[in-house]
């Protein structure tokens, strides 16, 4: 039913794009099963990649100064794994633990073990910290006390994972940039005709990957077009 709805939307002239937290190599096997006729947002909003043209259309990678911040965190929490993602499709893992290995297995992404952040090449698109829930809670609480906390997008994508990208590199921000790239007027995003045109009779609109801080804005935009939530689910900093 989902595939049929997407294909119906594209047949009506819509551009369907995917936004994912995955890196290019881990999303590659999945994308072939998802109908799409537009570019893809990768790394949780750190890049837009055109699989048909096989090139990045937009990137927002981490500055070099992040290495010092990551190195100090790794030294303070040596039991916590750190996955470093790059635009050349490589992934480097520092202090890999059981959670790290399960996460890498889940995403089908091979990694290269390193002993220090300095060994990872540039640029770094995203850093993912992985640890059991109690240790992750301690890490996130500590990071919030640091003076550079506001210089990045830092979110817990699950109780076991914390992701760090450049400030402003999130799915919402890159979705706005993607609209500009594909020359679709911003007003069409919440156009009732476009949304309902993608639904089969009796269909339901499901929204996910929404940060708690953006939930009110998203619900308001949809409410103006006659869409109201049946229920809202929350997990960590995310809503659906």
Coordinates of C-alpha atoms in Angstrom, one line a residue:
X1 CA 0.0 0.0 0.0
X2 CA 2.8 2.4 0.8
X3 CA 4.6 1.7 -2.5
X4 CA 1.3 2.1 -4.4
X5 CA 0.7 5.5 -2.6
X6 CA 4.2 6.7 -3.5
X7 CA 3.9 5.6 -7.1
X8 CA 0.5 7.3 -7.4
X9 CA 2.0 10.5 -6.0
X10 CA 4.9 10.5 -8.5
X11 CA 2.6 9.6 -11.4
X12 CA 0.6 12.7 -10.5
X13 CA 3.7 14.9 -11.0
X14 CA 5.0 14.8 -7.4
X15 CA 8.7 14.5 -6.5
X16 CA 9.2 11.9 -3.8
X17 CA 12.4 12.1 -1.8
X18 CA 13.7 10.1 1.2
X19 CA 15.3 11.7 4.3
X20 CA 17.4 9.2 6.4
X21 CA 19.9 9.2 9.2
X22 CA 21.9 6.5 7.3
X23 CA 25.1 7.0 5.4
X24 CA 25.2 6.4 1.7
X25 CA 26.6 2.8 1.9
X26 CA 24.1 1.7 4.5
X27 CA 21.1 3.2 2.6
X28 CA 22.2 1.9 -0.8
X29 CA 20.7 -1.6 -0.4
X30 CA 17.4 -0.1 0.9
X31 CA 16.9 2.6 -1.7
X32 CA 16.4 0.1 -4.5
X33 CA 13.2 -1.1 -2.7
X34 CA 11.8 2.4 -2.3
X35 CA 10.2 4.2 -5.3
X36 CA 11.8 7.6 -5.6
X37 CA 12.3 10.2 -8.3
X38 CA 14.2 12.8 -6.3
X39 CA 17.5 13.3 -4.4
X40 CA 18.0 11.8 -0.9
X41 CA 18.8 13.5 2.4
X42 CA 21.6 11.5 4.1
X43 CA 23.4 11.6 7.5
X44 CA 20.4 12.9 9.3
X45 CA 20.6 16.1 7.2
X46 CA 24.3 16.6 6.6
X47 CA 24.1 16.0 2.9
X48 CA 21.8 15.7 -0.2
X49 CA 22.8 13.0 -2.6
X50 CA 21.5 12.4 -6.1
X51 CA 21.8 8.6 -6.7
X52 CA 20.9 8.9 -10.4
X53 CA 23.7 11.5 -11.0
X54 CA 25.9 9.8 -8.4
X55 CA 27.0 13.0 -6.8
X56 CA 26.4 15.2 -3.8
X57 CA 24.2 18.2 -4.4
X58 CA 24.7 19.8 -1.0
X59 CA 26.9 19.1 2.0
X60 CA 27.1 20.4 5.5
X61 CA 30.0 18.5 7.0
X62 CA 31.6 19.1 10.4
X63 CA 34.4 21.7 10.8
X64 CA 37.9 20.4 11.6
X65 CA 37.7 21.8 15.1
X66 CA 35.2 19.0 15.9
X67 CA 38.2 16.6 16.1
X68 CA 39.3 18.2 19.4
X69 CA 35.8 18.0 20.8
X70 CA 35.4 14.4 19.8
X71 CA 38.8 13.4 21.1
X72 CA 38.1 14.8 24.5
X73 CA 34.8 13.1 24.8
X74 CA 36.4 9.8 23.7
X75 CA 39.1 10.2 26.4
X76 CA 36.5 11.0 29.1
X77 CA 34.2 8.1 28.1
X78 CA 36.5 5.4 26.7
X79 CA 33.8 2.8 27.1
X80 CA 31.5 4.6 24.6
X81 CA 31.8 3.8 20.9
X82 CA 32.2 6.5 18.3
X83 CA 31.3 6.0 14.6
X84 CA 32.7 8.7 12.2
X85 CA 31.0 8.9 8.8
X86 CA 32.6 10.4 5.7
X87 CA 31.6 11.5 2.2
X88 CA 33.7 8.8 0.6
X89 CA 31.3 6.2 2.0
X90 CA 33.8 5.0 4.6
X91 CA 33.0 4.7 8.3
X92 CA 35.6 4.7 11.0
X93 CA 34.9 3.2 14.5
X94 CA 36.7 4.2 17.7
X95 CA 36.3 2.3 20.9
X96 CA 33.7 -0.1 19.3
X97 CA 31.5 -1.9 21.9
X98 CA 28.7 -4.3 21.6
X99 CA 26.1 -1.6 20.9
X100 CA 28.4 -0.2 18.2
X101 CA 28.8 -3.6 16.6
X102 CA 25.0 -4.2 16.7
X103 CA 24.3 -0.8 15.2
X104 CA 26.8 -1.4 12.4
X105 CA 25.3 -4.9 11.7
X106 CA 21.8 -3.4 11.6
X107 CA 22.8 -0.8 9.0
X108 CA 24.9 -3.3 7.0
X109 CA 27.7 -0.8 7.1
X110 CA 31.4 -2.0 7.2
X111 CA 33.7 0.0 9.3
X112 CA 37.4 0.6 9.8
X113 CA 38.7 0.4 13.4
X114 CA 40.9 3.3 14.5
X115 CA 42.7 4.1 17.8
X116 CA 42.3 7.9 17.7
X117 CA 40.1 10.5 16.1
X118 CA 43.1 11.9 14.3
X119 CA 43.3 8.7 12.2
X120 CA 40.0 9.4 10.5
X121 CA 40.1 11.2 7.2
X122 CA 38.3 14.5 6.4
X123 CA 35.7 15.6 6.1
X124 CA 33.6 14.1 8.8
X125 CA 29.9 14.3 8.0
X126 CA 28.5 12.8 11.2
X127 CA 29.6 11.3 14.5
X128 CA 27.5 8.7 16.3
X129 CA 28.1 7.7 19.9
X130 CA 26.9 4.3 21.0
X131 CA 26.6 2.8 24.5
X132 CA 24.2 1.1 26.9
X133 CA 21.3 3.3 28.0
X134 CA 22.7 4.3 31.4
X135 CA 26.1 5.3 29.9
X136 CA 24.5 7.2 27.1
X137 CA 22.4 9.1 29.5
X138 CA 25.6 10.2 31.4
X139 CA 27.2 11.2 28.1
X140 CA 24.3 13.3 26.9
X141 CA 24.0 15.0 30.3
X142 CA 27.7 15.8 30.3
X143 CA 27.7 17.1 26.7
X144 CA 24.9 19.6 27.6
X145 CA 27.2 21.3 30.1
X146 CA 29.9 21.9 27.6
X147 CA 30.4 25.5 26.1
X148 CA 30.3 24.2 22.6
X149 CA 27.1 22.2 22.9
X150 CA 25.1 24.8 21.0
X151 CA 27.6 24.8 18.1
X152 CA 26.3 21.5 16.8
X153 CA 23.1 19.5 16.2
X154 CA 23.3 16.9 19.0
X155 CA 20.3 14.6 19.5
X156 CA 19.7 11.2 21.0
X157 CA 18.3 9.2 18.0
X158 CA 17.6 6.3 20.4
X159 CA 18.3 5.5 24.1
X160 CA 21.5 3.9 22.9
X161 CA 22.7 6.4 20.3
X162 CA 23.6 10.1 20.2
X163 CA 24.3 11.8 16.9
X164 CA 26.3 14.9 16.2
X165 CA 26.2 17.0 13.0
X166 CA 27.0 20.5 12.1
X167 CA 24.7 23.2 13.4
X168 CA 21.7 23.5 11.1
X169 CA 22.3 20.1 9.5
X170 CA 19.0 18.4 10.2
X171 CA 16.3 16.8 8.1
X172 CA 14.0 19.8 8.3
X173 CA 16.8 22.2 7.2
X174 CA 18.0 20.1 4.4
X175 CA 14.4 19.5 3.3
X176 CA 14.0 23.2 2.8
X177 CA 17.3 23.3 0.9
X178 CA 16.1 20.3 -1.2
X179 CA 12.9 22.2 -2.2
X180 CA 15.1 25.0 -3.5
X181 CA 17.3 22.6 -5.5
X182 CA 14.4 20.8 -7.2
X183 CA 12.7 24.2 -7.8
X184 CA 9.5 23.3 -6.1
X185 CA 7.7 26.3 -4.5
X186 CA 7.8 26.1 -0.7
X187 CA 4.0 26.5 -0.6
X188 CA 3.4 23.1 -2.2
X189 CA 4.9 21.3 0.9
X190 CA 1.7 21.8 2.9
X191 CA -0.7 22.1 -0.1
X192 CA -3.8 20.0 0.8
X193 CA -4.2 18.9 -2.8
X194 CA -0.6 17.6 -3.0
X195 CA -0.9 15.7 0.3
X196 CA -4.3 14.1 -0.4
X197 CA -3.2 13.3 -3.9
X198 CA -0.7 11.0 -2.5
X199 CA -3.3 9.1 -0.4
X200 CA -5.3 6.1 -1.5
X201 CA -9.0 6.2 -0.4
X202 CA -9.1 5.7 3.4
X203 CA -5.4 6.4 3.7
X204 CA -3.6 7.9 6.7
X205 CA -0.8 10.5 6.7
X206 CA 2.0 9.3 9.0
X207 CA 4.7 11.8 10.0
X208 CA 7.9 10.7 11.7
X209 CA 11.4 12.0 12.5
X210 CA 10.1 15.2 14.0
X211 CA 12.1 16.9 16.8
X212 CA 10.1 17.7 19.9
X213 CA 11.0 21.4 19.5
X214 CA 9.5 21.5 16.0
X215 CA 6.3 19.5 16.7
X216 CA 4.1 22.5 17.3
X217 CA 5.2 24.1 14.0
X218 CA 4.6 20.9 12.1
X219 CA 1.1 20.3 13.6
X220 CA 0.1 23.9 13.0
X221 CA 1.1 23.7 9.3
X222 CA -0.9 20.6 8.8
X223 CA -3.9 21.9 10.8
X224 CA -4.1 24.9 8.5
X225 CA -4.7 22.4 5.7
X226 CA -7.3 20.3 7.5
X227 CA -5.1 17.6 8.9
X228 CA -5.3 16.9 12.6
X229 CA -3.4 14.2 14.6
X230 CA -5.0 11.1 15.9
X231 CA -2.2 10.5 18.3
X232 CA 1.4 11.6 18.9
X233 CA 4.2 9.2 20.0
X234 CA 7.4 10.4 21.7
X235 CA 10.7 8.7 22.1
X236 CA 13.7 10.6 23.4
X237 CA 13.8 13.9 21.5
X238 CA 11.8 12.5 18.5
X239 CA 8.1 12.5 17.7
X240 CA 5.9 10.7 15.2

